[in-house]
Amino acid sequence: TYLSPSINDQAVASLKIDYNIPENNMLCQPLLDEIKQLPNSQVYLGKMYFCISGFPVMFLWFGLEKE
């Protein structure tokens, strides 16, 4: 988990959850989540990418809400 520029907007930082670690099974390793907080809210919007040869392909949206 780390902060880095967004895949689609380098000027905006996003929280990344990178599943590419040896402890994960091979099906999970190509996955990368990118999470951003919506302005003035406790809602977070995320995109999940499947990385093919290092190229991220977005395939899923998800939302998180802080209670």
CSV table of C-alpha atoms in Angstrom, one decimal, residues 7-38:
chain,number,residue,atom,x,y,z
A,7,ILE,CA,-2.7,6.2,-13.4
A,8,ASN,CA,-5.1,8.5,-15.4
A,9,ASP,CA,-4.1,11.9,-13.8
A,10,GLN,CA,-0.5,12.3,-12.8
A,11,ALA,CA,-1.3,15.5,-11.0
A,12,VAL,CA,-3.5,13.7,-8.4
A,13,ALA,CA,-2.2,11.4,-5.8
A,14,SER,CA,-4.1,8.2,-5.1
A,15,LEU,CA,-3.8,5.3,-2.6
A,16,LYS,CA,-2.6,2.2,-4.3
A,17,ILE,CA,-3.1,-1.4,-3.1
A,18,ASP,CA,-0.7,-3.6,-5.1
A,19,TYR,CA,-1.4,-7.3,-4.9
A,20,ASN,CA,1.9,-8.2,-6.7
A,21,ILE,CA,3.7,-9.8,-3.8
A,22,PRO,CA,5.0,-13.3,-3.5
A,23,GLU,CA,2.6,-14.2,-0.6
A,24,ASN,CA,-0.4,-13.8,-2.9
A,25,ASN,CA,-1.4,-16.5,-5.3
A,26,MET,CA,-0.7,-15.9,-9.0
A,27,LEU,CA,-4.3,-15.0,-9.8
A,28,CYS,CA,-4.2,-12.0,-7.4
A,29,GLN,CA,-0.7,-10.7,-8.3
A,30,PRO,CA,-1.7,-8.8,-11.5
A,31,LEU,CA,-4.3,-6.8,-9.5
A,32,LEU,CA,-3.9,-3.2,-8.5
A,33,ASP,CA,-6.4,-1.0,-6.7
A,34,GLU,CA,-6.4,2.8,-6.9
A,35,ILE,CA,-8.5,4.7,-4.4
A,36,LYS,CA,-9.4,8.4,-4.1
A,37,GLN,CA,-11.5,10.3,-1.6
A,38,LEU,CA,-14.3,12.3,-3.1
